[in-house]
Amino acid sequence: MAPKDFHHPFQPYDIQQVFMEAVYTCIEEGKVGIFESPTGTGKSLSLICGSLTWLREYKRRQFGESLAAIQLNEDEPEWMVEHAKNERRKEARQLRADLEVRLEAVRQREKKIRQKKGNEEPLAKRRKVAHDEESEILNDEDQYLLDDYDSDDEVAKQTNGDVGFSSETTKLMEKLGMLQAVGSEQKNEESCEELKVFFCSRTHSQLSQFVGELKRVRLPPGLPPEENTVDVIEELKHLTLGSRRSLCINPKVAKLSNQTAINERCIELQQPSTSAEHKCPFLPKKDDQDTTLDFRDHALANIRDIEDLAAVGTKLRVCPYYASRPAIVPAEVVTLPYPLLLQKSAREALGISLKGHIVIIDEAHNLMNAIEGIYSAQITEVQLSRARESLMIYLQKFRNRLKGANRMYVTQVIRVIDSLLLPIVQLKADGKDSAPIQLDALLSGKGVDQINLAKLVRYINDSKLARKVEGYIAHTKDVRSKDGTVAADVPTLTHVQNFLTCLMNPSKEGRFFINKDQSSVVVRYLLLDPSEHFREVVEDARAVILAGGTMSPMDDYKQQLFPYIDEVSTLSCGHLIPPSNLLVRTIASDAKGPLEFSFKARANPETAMRVGKALLDLAPCVKAGLVVFLPSYGYLEQLINIWKENGLLEKLNTLKPVFSDGRGGSAEHTFQAYSDSIKTSPNGAMLLSVIGGKLSEGINFSDGLGRCVVVVGLPFPNLETPEWKAKMQYIDEKALVRGQTKGSASREHAENVCMRSVNQAIGRVIRHKDDWASILLMDSRYEQGRIKSKLPGWIKECMPEKSLSGVGAVREDVERFFRS
Ligand SMILES: Nc1ncnc2c1ncn2[C@@H]1O[C@H](COP(=O)(O)OP(=O)(O)OP(=O)(O)O)[C@@H](O)[C@H]1O
Ligand code: SF4
């Protein structure tokens, strides 16, 4: 049987064909899938072609089924049914044609502009409108006085906390169709919800790369062709979504230093109390639907990345962050960064419903950490003390002029801060570095049990307390910058507010901790179990696919993310390279006996010398780049010191110039110097680096940059920290309920975390089908079946059944490999 046509722009590799079929089947069957395909194997195109071929085919099928559902009544002649079917076909085609005509007009207009400019560049890259406008802040101190605050409900009604903009704006958005009225009757193409693929990745550059691949794909239309006509191509309707930080085109807001500050300022400018002249001029206007629709058509007419979308906003003088919302409904592919998809409040703010759609998460080896990061929070002692001090100064100034409930609430904030400071003082008094802490203990301050935290958080938000206080403090210190923004982009009280939100409703899967770090004491809330927060995505979506270059070991995702799902589809693709291009060996012993790098063994200086001597043995056989991955920065420093003292570093340097990605230096500079040395030095170079460290992600060790990679030891996380102890305890408690033996689930998880980082490191030495490299795993524990089983399939397959794993024997294999 001929392989299925997925409309791949190239002749797909065999593994791509298998990958696309797996994606297609997973979506068709409405499952959860975990798919890995090594870097350089065209994973993005496999995901795109597999999912979008399904999407278009499904749309056609659905349309066919809707026609077939038009039934004949007993007394109706057959021609009436035919007529009804023809009408349905005509209507659907007309709707599609109307949209296509408008989008085509935009494409033509843009093409003309490009031709006129004489080059084929996309729309002018990136905004950055002129700035340096006059200061608009009044000099009057009264501006810092809190507005009257008597009825919480009144203020609550004025703002729409979840959505993040005022009720006025909300109404306007609804009117313009910018907030999806899910379930409402929507007839015309402007509001007809398309079935979509949400494609999510971690960084902008990964999303841009994906958008680049999307541009290559041409697919048959989602409606069947008219009789006697040939199938044509229908352009993809793609929309890229981003945060305000990527899309804000108001120069006074966009220039703020971070995301929280930009979000805050944007929302602040929309408050009913902000005067018209200070409001953002780019917020879509009620009486200007034309601009909003024009933006939507521009957004969908061509496949654009985030910079292009910002440029469209600048050109049309409308905020792309808000104006892109109406384009969600008719889009077929939506690309977005992790937080916008994973955070429920962000999805709600954007009006994204995942119901029945497809979710693809790329680079998903980060997914559990990302979810835990999004739902965790922290506050430092310094921030708490600063916030308290500012509030006291503020109260002193305005105490007698604060009206309504203001004084009560401000006093309550101070009380809660005092309460959070209590356990910090206790930790210091006990001389401890860290300790877990219960929520009750954090809220044990005088009278705090009487405070309604939910009301208090809402008050801080609605009254703009943080801005008012920070503004007044900056004013008294006269440290306002020229354009009127106060010294700190994010007021300290905003951090307090964010942390209180966690206190208000901590998920039962999380825990609180207090830790001393270098400069302060930190109170943290850590989410220990990401599965509940991800569950809504899984339950809403038709299918969810986690994809990545190295997803092994996959069992961890099943346990940690989908414990409630019986069957998860998995696929581990091989590499494009022939087996002869890869050598994988364990180095389990040297002349002195077995090599093991447990925490205890590492402390022994002799172990450091044994590593150095093994590298002295191996380095002369390796051409070009030799990368050594170590389990921690501490161990890297220890090795270098011992090697220096014993003259071993000097010897290594004569074989290959040695570069080290130490804790303090710039990873880019080190990597650049290492790459330059490979080009210029006849012996290549050696790079000492740390697993999970600065050079472990996003750096490419293709070709000469990594002809041999040595992983020293197993980089287990430090299981003695209170955070890890809590996590392990949590996992074991859950496993016990499932009937597993004590300790096995947590040990499995720690091994999985460790091996995931090993796999990330070694997976990056082969980057394309003509690449070749050797991978050496130094630690006798790599010989154990349970550890070996956690390596990606294509690496495991290259390991000999029974290897001679002493340094000498491996050296001979490496020599032979490089000779051939
Ligand atoms: N079958 C094919 N034939 C030729 N070129 C292809 C094929 N499939 C993909 N490509 C191209 O190969 C390039 C490399 O794709 P790449 O492997 O980087 O994608 P990827 O596997 O998604 O990578 P990453 O894991 O880094 O995200 C892309 O420009 C892509 O268009
Ligand atoms: S409305 Fe848009 S352009 Fe204006 S401040 Fe907010 S994000 Fe920036």
PDB file of C-alpha atoms in Angstrom, residues 98-341:
ATOM      1  CA  ASP A  98     -15.650  36.060   1.124  1.00  0.00           C
ATOM      2  CA  LEU A  99     -12.866  35.633   3.643  1.00  0.00           C
ATOM      3  CA  GLU A 100     -10.412  34.504   0.967  1.00  0.00           C
ATOM      4  CA  VAL A 101     -11.184  37.519  -1.205  1.00  0.00           C
ATOM      5  CA  ARG A 102     -10.437  39.901   1.636  1.00  0.00           C
ATOM      6  CA  LEU A 103      -7.272  38.078   2.670  1.00  0.00           C
ATOM      7  CA  GLU A 104      -6.089  37.940  -0.927  1.00  0.00           C
ATOM      8  CA  ALA A 105      -6.619  41.690  -1.232  1.00  0.00           C
ATOM      9  CA  VAL A 106      -4.382  42.183   1.810  1.00  0.00           C
ATOM     10  CA  ARG A 107      -1.740  39.859   0.339  1.00  0.00           C
ATOM     11  CA  GLN A 108      -1.753  41.761  -2.923  1.00  0.00           C
ATOM     12  CA  ARG A 109      -1.502  45.089  -1.127  1.00  0.00           C
ATOM     13  CA  GLU A 110       1.446  43.880   0.913  1.00  0.00           C
ATOM     14  CA  LYS A 111       3.101  42.419  -2.162  1.00  0.00           C
ATOM     15  CA  LYS A 112       2.846  45.769  -3.929  1.00  0.00           C
ATOM     16  CA  ILE A 113       4.347  47.575  -0.954  1.00  0.00           C
ATOM     17  CA  ARG A 114       7.229  45.125  -0.875  1.00  0.00           C
ATOM     18  CA  GLN A 115       7.828  45.497  -4.576  1.00  0.00           C
ATOM     19  CA  LYS A 116       7.742  49.247  -4.223  1.00  0.00           C
ATOM     20  CA  LYS A 117      10.344  49.031  -1.503  1.00  0.00           C
ATOM     21  CA  GLY A 118      12.388  47.064  -3.948  1.00  0.00           C
ATOM     22  CA  ASN A 119      13.045  44.109  -1.760  1.00  0.00           C
ATOM     23  CA  GLU A 120      11.299  41.012  -0.526  1.00  0.00           C
ATOM     24  CA  GLU A 121      11.552  41.745   3.176  1.00  0.00           C
ATOM     25  CA  PRO A 122       8.451  41.127   5.266  1.00  0.00           C
ATOM     26  CA  LEU A 123       6.749  44.125   6.832  1.00  0.00           C
ATOM     27  CA  ALA A 124       9.226  46.467   8.456  1.00  0.00           C
ATOM     28  CA  LYS A 125      10.870  44.559  11.275  1.00  0.00           C
ATOM     29  CA  ARG A 126       9.955  45.376  14.803  1.00  0.00           C
ATOM     30  CA  ARG A 127       8.365  48.514  16.089  1.00  0.00           C
ATOM     31  CA  LYS A 128      10.277  50.986  18.177  1.00  0.00           C
ATOM     32  CA  VAL A 129       8.442  54.145  17.767  1.00  0.00           C
ATOM     33  CA  ALA A 130      10.041  57.432  18.710  1.00  0.00           C
ATOM     34  CA  HIS A 131       9.906  58.196  22.370  1.00  0.00           C
ATOM     35  CA  ASP A 132      11.158  60.729  24.861  1.00  0.00           C
ATOM     36  CA  GLU A 133       7.865  62.411  25.332  1.00  0.00           C
ATOM     37  CA  GLU A 134       7.155  65.032  27.893  1.00  0.00           C
ATOM     38  CA  SER A 135       6.657  64.058  31.489  1.00  0.00           C
ATOM     39  CA  GLU A 136       2.978  63.860  32.218  1.00  0.00           C
ATOM     40  CA  ILE A 137       3.049  63.258  35.910  1.00  0.00           C
ATOM     41  CA  LEU A 138       1.644  66.066  37.904  1.00  0.00           C
ATOM     42  CA  ASN A 139       3.796  67.430  40.647  1.00  0.00           C
ATOM     43  CA  ASP A 140       0.980  67.581  43.079  1.00  0.00           C
ATOM     44  CA  GLU A 141       1.275  65.119  46.009  1.00  0.00           C
ATOM     45  CA  ASP A 142      -2.493  64.589  45.975  1.00  0.00           C
ATOM     46  CA  GLN A 143      -2.107  62.280  43.028  1.00  0.00           C
ATOM     47  CA  TYR A 144      -0.754  59.653  45.450  1.00  0.00           C
ATOM     48  CA  LEU A 145      -3.817  59.789  47.684  1.00  0.00           C
ATOM     49  CA  LEU A 146      -5.931  56.640  47.471  1.00  0.00           C
ATOM     50  CA  ASP A 147      -9.400  57.124  46.024  1.00  0.00           C
ATOM     51  CA  ASP A 148     -12.316  56.686  48.334  1.00  0.00           C
ATOM     52  CA  TYR A 149     -12.860  52.974  48.929  1.00  0.00           C
ATOM     53  CA  ASP A 150     -16.094  52.179  50.680  1.00  0.00           C
ATOM     54  CA  SER A 151     -17.674  49.389  48.793  1.00  0.00           C
ATOM     55  CA  ASP A 152     -15.487  46.589  47.515  1.00  0.00           C
ATOM     56  CA  ASP A 153     -18.266  45.431  45.303  1.00  0.00           C
ATOM     57  CA  GLU A 154     -18.477  48.753  43.546  1.00  0.00           C
ATOM     58  CA  VAL A 155     -14.827  48.711  42.578  1.00  0.00           C
ATOM     59  CA  ALA A 156     -14.963  45.052  41.725  1.00  0.00           C
ATOM     60  CA  LYS A 157     -17.681  45.836  39.259  1.00  0.00           C
ATOM     61  CA  GLN A 158     -15.551  48.460  37.590  1.00  0.00           C
ATOM     62  CA  THR A 159     -12.729  46.150  36.724  1.00  0.00           C
ATOM     63  CA  ASN A 160     -12.568  42.710  35.350  1.00  0.00           C
ATOM     64  CA  GLY A 161      -9.729  41.243  37.367  1.00  0.00           C
ATOM     65  CA  ASP A 162      -9.433  37.931  35.555  1.00  0.00           C
ATOM     66  CA  VAL A 163      -9.490  39.305  32.089  1.00  0.00           C
ATOM     67  CA  GLY A 164      -7.112  42.051  32.991  1.00  0.00           C
ATOM     68  CA  PHE A 165      -8.910  45.028  31.523  1.00  0.00           C
ATOM     69  CA  SER A 166     -11.690  47.290  32.632  1.00  0.00           C
ATOM     70  CA  SER A 167     -15.358  46.522  32.290  1.00  0.00           C
ATOM     71  CA  GLU A 168     -15.629  49.315  29.737  1.00  0.00           C
ATOM     72  CA  THR A 169     -12.988  47.616  27.630  1.00  0.00           C
ATOM     73  CA  THR A 170     -14.567  44.227  28.202  1.00  0.00           C
ATOM     74  CA  LYS A 171     -17.856  45.498  26.825  1.00  0.00           C
ATOM     75  CA  LEU A 172     -16.106  46.983  23.858  1.00  0.00           C
ATOM     76  CA  MET A 173     -14.232  43.741  23.206  1.00  0.00           C
ATOM     77  CA  GLU A 174     -17.457  41.783  23.345  1.00  0.00           C
ATOM     78  CA  LYS A 175     -19.071  44.149  20.937  1.00  0.00           C
ATOM     79  CA  LEU A 176     -16.241  43.762  18.488  1.00  0.00           C
ATOM     80  CA  GLY A 177     -16.334  39.994  18.909  1.00  0.00           C
ATOM     81  CA  MET A 178     -12.927  40.147  20.576  1.00  0.00           C
ATOM     82  CA  LEU A 179     -13.979  38.001  23.480  1.00  0.00           C
ATOM     83  CA  GLN A 180     -15.243  34.662  22.360  1.00  0.00           C
ATOM     84  CA  ALA A 181     -18.848  34.272  23.350  1.00  0.00           C
ATOM     85  CA  VAL A 182     -18.525  30.514  23.546  1.00  0.00           C
ATOM     86  CA  GLY A 183     -21.739  28.754  22.746  1.00  0.00           C
ATOM     87  CA  SER A 184     -23.466  31.807  21.320  1.00  0.00           C
ATOM     88  CA  GLU A 185     -25.108  31.602  17.941  1.00  0.00           C
ATOM     89  CA  GLN A 186     -22.493  32.675  15.440  1.00  0.00           C
ATOM     90  CA  LYS A 187     -23.544  32.653  11.875  1.00  0.00           C
ATOM     91  CA  ASN A 188     -21.134  34.512   9.684  1.00  0.00           C
ATOM     92  CA  GLU A 189     -17.559  33.701   8.844  1.00  0.00           C
ATOM     93  CA  GLU A 190     -16.301  36.495  11.034  1.00  0.00           C
ATOM     94  CA  SER A 191     -17.325  34.665  14.142  1.00  0.00           C
ATOM     95  CA  CYS A 192     -17.423  31.042  13.022  1.00  0.00           C
ATOM     96  CA  GLU A 193     -15.031  29.125  15.258  1.00  0.00           C
ATOM     97  CA  GLU A 194     -12.567  27.085  13.206  1.00  0.00           C
ATOM     98  CA  LEU A 195     -11.205  23.833  14.506  1.00  0.00           C
ATOM     99  CA  LYS A 196      -7.570  24.535  15.364  1.00  0.00           C
ATOM    100  CA  VAL A 197      -4.157  23.314  16.270  1.00  0.00           C
ATOM    101  CA  PHE A 198      -2.614  25.239  19.161  1.00  0.00           C
ATOM    102  CA  PHE A 199       1.120  24.937  18.809  1.00  0.00           C
ATOM    103  CA  CYS A 200       3.098  25.936  21.822  1.00  0.00           C
ATOM    104  CA  SER A 201       6.816  26.197  22.456  1.00  0.00           C
ATOM    105  CA  ARG A 202       9.063  27.687  25.072  1.00  0.00           C
ATOM    106  CA  THR A 203      11.036  30.444  23.414  1.00  0.00           C
ATOM    107  CA  HIS A 204      10.438  33.042  20.733  1.00  0.00           C
ATOM    108  CA  SER A 205      13.163  31.630  18.561  1.00  0.00           C
ATOM    109  CA  GLN A 206      11.628  28.141  18.682  1.00  0.00           C
ATOM    110  CA  LEU A 207       8.260  29.597  17.696  1.00  0.00           C
ATOM    111  CA  SER A 208       9.827  31.653  14.883  1.00  0.00           C
ATOM    112  CA  GLN A 209      11.552  28.529  13.596  1.00  0.00           C
ATOM    113  CA  PHE A 210       8.212  26.736  13.620  1.00  0.00           C
ATOM    114  CA  VAL A 211       6.536  29.614  11.760  1.00  0.00           C
ATOM    115  CA  GLY A 212       9.331  29.396   9.173  1.00  0.00           C
ATOM    116  CA  GLU A 213       8.511  25.708   8.585  1.00  0.00           C
ATOM    117  CA  LEU A 214       4.775  26.453   8.468  1.00  0.00           C
ATOM    118  CA  LYS A 215       5.390  28.748   5.505  1.00  0.00           C
ATOM    119  CA  ARG A 216       6.621  25.797   3.447  1.00  0.00           C
ATOM    120  CA  VAL A 217       3.415  23.787   3.691  1.00  0.00           C
ATOM    121  CA  ARG A 218       0.607  23.745   1.087  1.00  0.00           C
ATOM    122  CA  LEU A 219      -2.563  21.823   1.875  1.00  0.00           C
ATOM    123  CA  PRO A 220      -5.776  20.986   0.037  1.00  0.00           C
ATOM    124  CA  PRO A 221      -8.799  22.961   1.241  1.00  0.00           C
ATOM    125  CA  GLY A 222     -11.060  22.153   4.150  1.00  0.00           C
ATOM    126  CA  LEU A 223     -14.107  22.014   1.873  1.00  0.00           C
ATOM    127  CA  PRO A 224     -14.553  19.393  -0.861  1.00  0.00           C
ATOM    128  CA  PRO A 225     -13.947  20.748  -4.387  1.00  0.00           C
ATOM    129  CA  GLU A 226     -16.893  21.636  -6.573  1.00  0.00           C
ATOM    130  CA  GLU A 227     -17.873  18.960  -9.025  1.00  0.00           C
ATOM    131  CA  ASN A 228     -15.720  18.817 -12.139  1.00  0.00           C
ATOM    132  CA  THR A 229     -13.037  21.032 -10.632  1.00  0.00           C
ATOM    133  CA  VAL A 230      -9.590  20.106  -9.450  1.00  0.00           C
ATOM    134  CA  ASP A 231      -8.534  20.443  -5.852  1.00  0.00           C
ATOM    135  CA  VAL A 232      -6.762  23.707  -5.243  1.00  0.00           C
ATOM    136  CA  ILE A 233      -4.592  24.842  -2.375  1.00  0.00           C
ATOM    137  CA  GLU A 234      -6.127  26.758   0.508  1.00  0.00           C
ATOM    138  CA  GLU A 235      -3.779  29.067   2.382  1.00  0.00           C
ATOM    139  CA  LEU A 236      -3.390  28.286   6.071  1.00  0.00           C
ATOM    140  CA  LYS A 237      -5.019  30.717   8.491  1.00  0.00           C
ATOM    141  CA  HIS A 238      -2.341  31.164  11.080  1.00  0.00           C
ATOM    142  CA  LEU A 239      -2.184  33.504  14.039  1.00  0.00           C
ATOM    143  CA  THR A 240       0.680  34.099  16.371  1.00  0.00           C
ATOM    144  CA  LEU A 241      -0.135  35.122  19.926  1.00  0.00           C
ATOM    145  CA  GLY A 242       2.288  36.726  22.323  1.00  0.00           C
ATOM    146  CA  SER A 243       2.477  38.547  25.601  1.00  0.00           C
ATOM    147  CA  ARG A 244       2.194  42.316  25.969  1.00  0.00           C
ATOM    148  CA  ARG A 245       5.948  42.304  26.304  1.00  0.00           C
ATOM    149  CA  SER A 246       6.310  41.083  22.717  1.00  0.00           C
ATOM    150  CA  LEU A 247       3.412  42.994  21.254  1.00  0.00           C
ATOM    151  CA  CYS A 248       3.001  46.300  23.077  1.00  0.00           C
ATOM    152  CA  ILE A 249       3.477  49.171  20.622  1.00  0.00           C
ATOM    153  CA  ASN A 250       3.069  52.008  23.082  1.00  0.00           C
ATOM    154  CA  PRO A 251       6.695  53.175  23.456  1.00  0.00           C
ATOM    155  CA  LYS A 252       6.153  54.508  26.958  1.00  0.00           C
ATOM    156  CA  VAL A 253       4.919  51.122  28.124  1.00  0.00           C
ATOM    157  CA  ALA A 254       6.981  48.818  25.889  1.00  0.00           C
ATOM    158  CA  LYS A 255      10.218  50.247  27.213  1.00  0.00           C
ATOM    159  CA  LEU A 256       9.522  49.125  30.799  1.00  0.00           C
ATOM    160  CA  SER A 257      11.987  46.557  31.983  1.00  0.00           C
ATOM    161  CA  ASN A 258       9.859  43.471  32.431  1.00  0.00           C
ATOM    162  CA  GLN A 259       6.641  41.688  31.706  1.00  0.00           C
ATOM    163  CA  THR A 260       4.916  42.394  35.029  1.00  0.00           C
ATOM    164  CA  ALA A 261       5.637  46.094  34.724  1.00  0.00           C
ATOM    165  CA  ILE A 262       4.286  46.219  31.170  1.00  0.00           C
ATOM    166  CA  ASN A 263       1.132  44.294  32.104  1.00  0.00           C
ATOM    167  CA  GLU A 264       0.546  46.509  35.096  1.00  0.00           C
ATOM    168  CA  ARG A 265       1.022  49.762  33.262  1.00  0.00           C
ATOM    169  CA  CYS A 266      -1.187  48.699  30.372  1.00  0.00           C
ATOM    170  CA  ILE A 267      -4.041  47.764  32.713  1.00  0.00           C
ATOM    171  CA  GLU A 268      -3.521  50.931  34.698  1.00  0.00           C
ATOM    172  CA  LEU A 269      -3.911  53.023  31.560  1.00  0.00           C
ATOM    173  CA  GLN A 270      -7.296  51.420  30.974  1.00  0.00           C
ATOM    174  CA  GLN A 271      -8.745  52.272  34.377  1.00  0.00           C
ATOM    175  CA  PRO A 272     -11.842  54.457  34.234  1.00  0.00           C
ATOM    176  CA  SER A 273     -10.033  56.937  36.485  1.00  0.00           C
ATOM    177  CA  THR A 274      -7.205  57.458  33.966  1.00  0.00           C
ATOM    178  CA  SER A 275      -7.844  60.645  32.039  1.00  0.00           C
ATOM    179  CA  ALA A 276      -8.459  60.363  28.307  1.00  0.00           C
ATOM    180  CA  GLU A 277      -5.183  62.039  27.400  1.00  0.00           C
ATOM    181  CA  HIS A 278      -3.210  59.454  29.383  1.00  0.00           C
ATOM    182  CA  LYS A 279      -5.030  56.406  28.027  1.00  0.00           C
ATOM    183  CA  CYS A 280      -3.209  54.238  25.517  1.00  0.00           C
ATOM    184  CA  PRO A 281      -4.049  55.571  22.042  1.00  0.00           C
ATOM    185  CA  PHE A 282      -3.608  52.101  20.513  1.00  0.00           C
ATOM    186  CA  LEU A 283      -6.271  50.269  22.474  1.00  0.00           C
ATOM    187  CA  PRO A 284      -8.927  49.255  19.902  1.00  0.00           C
ATOM    188  CA  LYS A 285     -11.667  51.866  19.825  1.00  0.00           C
ATOM    189  CA  LYS A 286     -15.360  51.191  20.055  1.00  0.00           C
ATOM    190  CA  ASP A 287     -16.199  53.303  17.022  1.00  0.00           C
ATOM    191  CA  ASP A 288     -13.394  51.962  14.868  1.00  0.00           C
ATOM    192  CA  GLN A 289     -14.362  48.435  13.962  1.00  0.00           C
ATOM    193  CA  ASP A 290     -12.766  48.894  10.564  1.00  0.00           C
ATOM    194  CA  THR A 291      -9.268  49.040  12.024  1.00  0.00           C
ATOM    195  CA  THR A 292      -9.880  45.964  14.152  1.00  0.00           C
ATOM    196  CA  LEU A 293     -11.199  43.968  11.218  1.00  0.00           C
ATOM    197  CA  ASP A 294      -8.393  45.240   9.041  1.00  0.00           C
ATOM    198  CA  PHE A 295      -5.885  44.061  11.629  1.00  0.00           C
ATOM    199  CA  ARG A 296      -7.559  40.664  11.793  1.00  0.00           C
ATOM    200  CA  ASP A 297      -7.360  40.266   8.018  1.00  0.00           C
ATOM    201  CA  HIS A 298      -3.711  41.300   8.023  1.00  0.00           C
ATOM    202  CA  ALA A 299      -2.926  38.898  10.832  1.00  0.00           C
ATOM    203  CA  LEU A 300      -4.459  35.970   8.939  1.00  0.00           C
ATOM    204  CA  ALA A 301      -3.525  36.880   5.356  1.00  0.00           C
ATOM    205  CA  ASN A 302       0.078  35.723   5.670  1.00  0.00           C
ATOM    206  CA  ILE A 303       1.983  33.475   8.012  1.00  0.00           C
ATOM    207  CA  ARG A 304       3.754  35.853  10.354  1.00  0.00           C
ATOM    208  CA  ASP A 305       5.940  35.628  13.369  1.00  0.00           C
ATOM    209  CA  ILE A 306       5.556  37.813  16.423  1.00  0.00           C
ATOM    210  CA  GLU A 307       7.754  40.653  15.134  1.00  0.00           C
ATOM    211  CA  ASP A 308       5.720  40.807  11.929  1.00  0.00           C
ATOM    212  CA  LEU A 309       2.483  40.991  13.914  1.00  0.00           C
ATOM    213  CA  ALA A 310       3.842  43.834  16.045  1.00  0.00           C
ATOM    214  CA  ALA A 311       4.804  45.622  12.833  1.00  0.00           C
ATOM    215  CA  VAL A 312       1.247  45.221  11.489  1.00  0.00           C
ATOM    216  CA  GLY A 313      -0.048  46.803  14.696  1.00  0.00           C
ATOM    217  CA  THR A 314       2.363  49.693  14.371  1.00  0.00           C
ATOM    218  CA  LYS A 315       1.363  50.209  10.763  1.00  0.00           C
ATOM    219  CA  LEU A 316      -2.366  50.159  11.506  1.00  0.00           C
ATOM    220  CA  ARG A 317      -1.859  52.036  14.785  1.00  0.00           C
ATOM    221  CA  VAL A 318      -3.782  49.464  16.782  1.00  0.00           C
ATOM    222  CA  CYS A 319      -2.529  47.366  19.692  1.00  0.00           C
ATOM    223  CA  PRO A 320      -1.676  43.910  18.311  1.00  0.00           C
ATOM    224  CA  TYR A 321      -2.012  42.323  21.764  1.00  0.00           C
ATOM    225  CA  TYR A 322      -5.706  43.189  21.978  1.00  0.00           C
ATOM    226  CA  ALA A 323      -6.527  43.366  18.288  1.00  0.00           C
ATOM    227  CA  SER A 324      -5.304  39.814  17.618  1.00  0.00           C
ATOM    228  CA  ARG A 325      -8.152  38.361  19.681  1.00  0.00           C
ATOM    229  CA  PRO A 326     -10.819  38.469  16.973  1.00  0.00           C
ATOM    230  CA  ALA A 327      -8.402  36.552  14.737  1.00  0.00           C
ATOM    231  CA  ILE A 328      -8.342  33.566  17.121  1.00  0.00           C
ATOM    232  CA  VAL A 329     -11.825  32.469  16.045  1.00  0.00           C
ATOM    233  CA  PRO A 330     -11.158  32.051  12.295  1.00  0.00           C
ATOM    234  CA  ALA A 331      -7.535  30.809  12.703  1.00  0.00           C
ATOM    235  CA  GLU A 332      -6.625  27.171  12.032  1.00  0.00           C
ATOM    236  CA  VAL A 333      -3.179  27.247  13.610  1.00  0.00           C
ATOM    237  CA  VAL A 334      -2.363  29.373  16.633  1.00  0.00           C
ATOM    238  CA  THR A 335       1.239  29.563  17.814  1.00  0.00           C
ATOM    239  CA  LEU A 336       1.826  30.741  21.353  1.00  0.00           C
ATOM    240  CA  PRO A 337       4.440  30.623  24.121  1.00  0.00           C
ATOM    241  CA  TYR A 338       4.082  28.278  27.105  1.00  0.00           C
ATOM    242  CA  PRO A 339       2.597  30.669  29.689  1.00  0.00           C
ATOM    243  CA  LEU A 340      -0.278  31.765  27.452  1.00  0.00           C
ATOM    244  CA  LEU A 341      -1.394  28.179  27.009  1.00  0.00           C
TER     245      LEU A 341
END
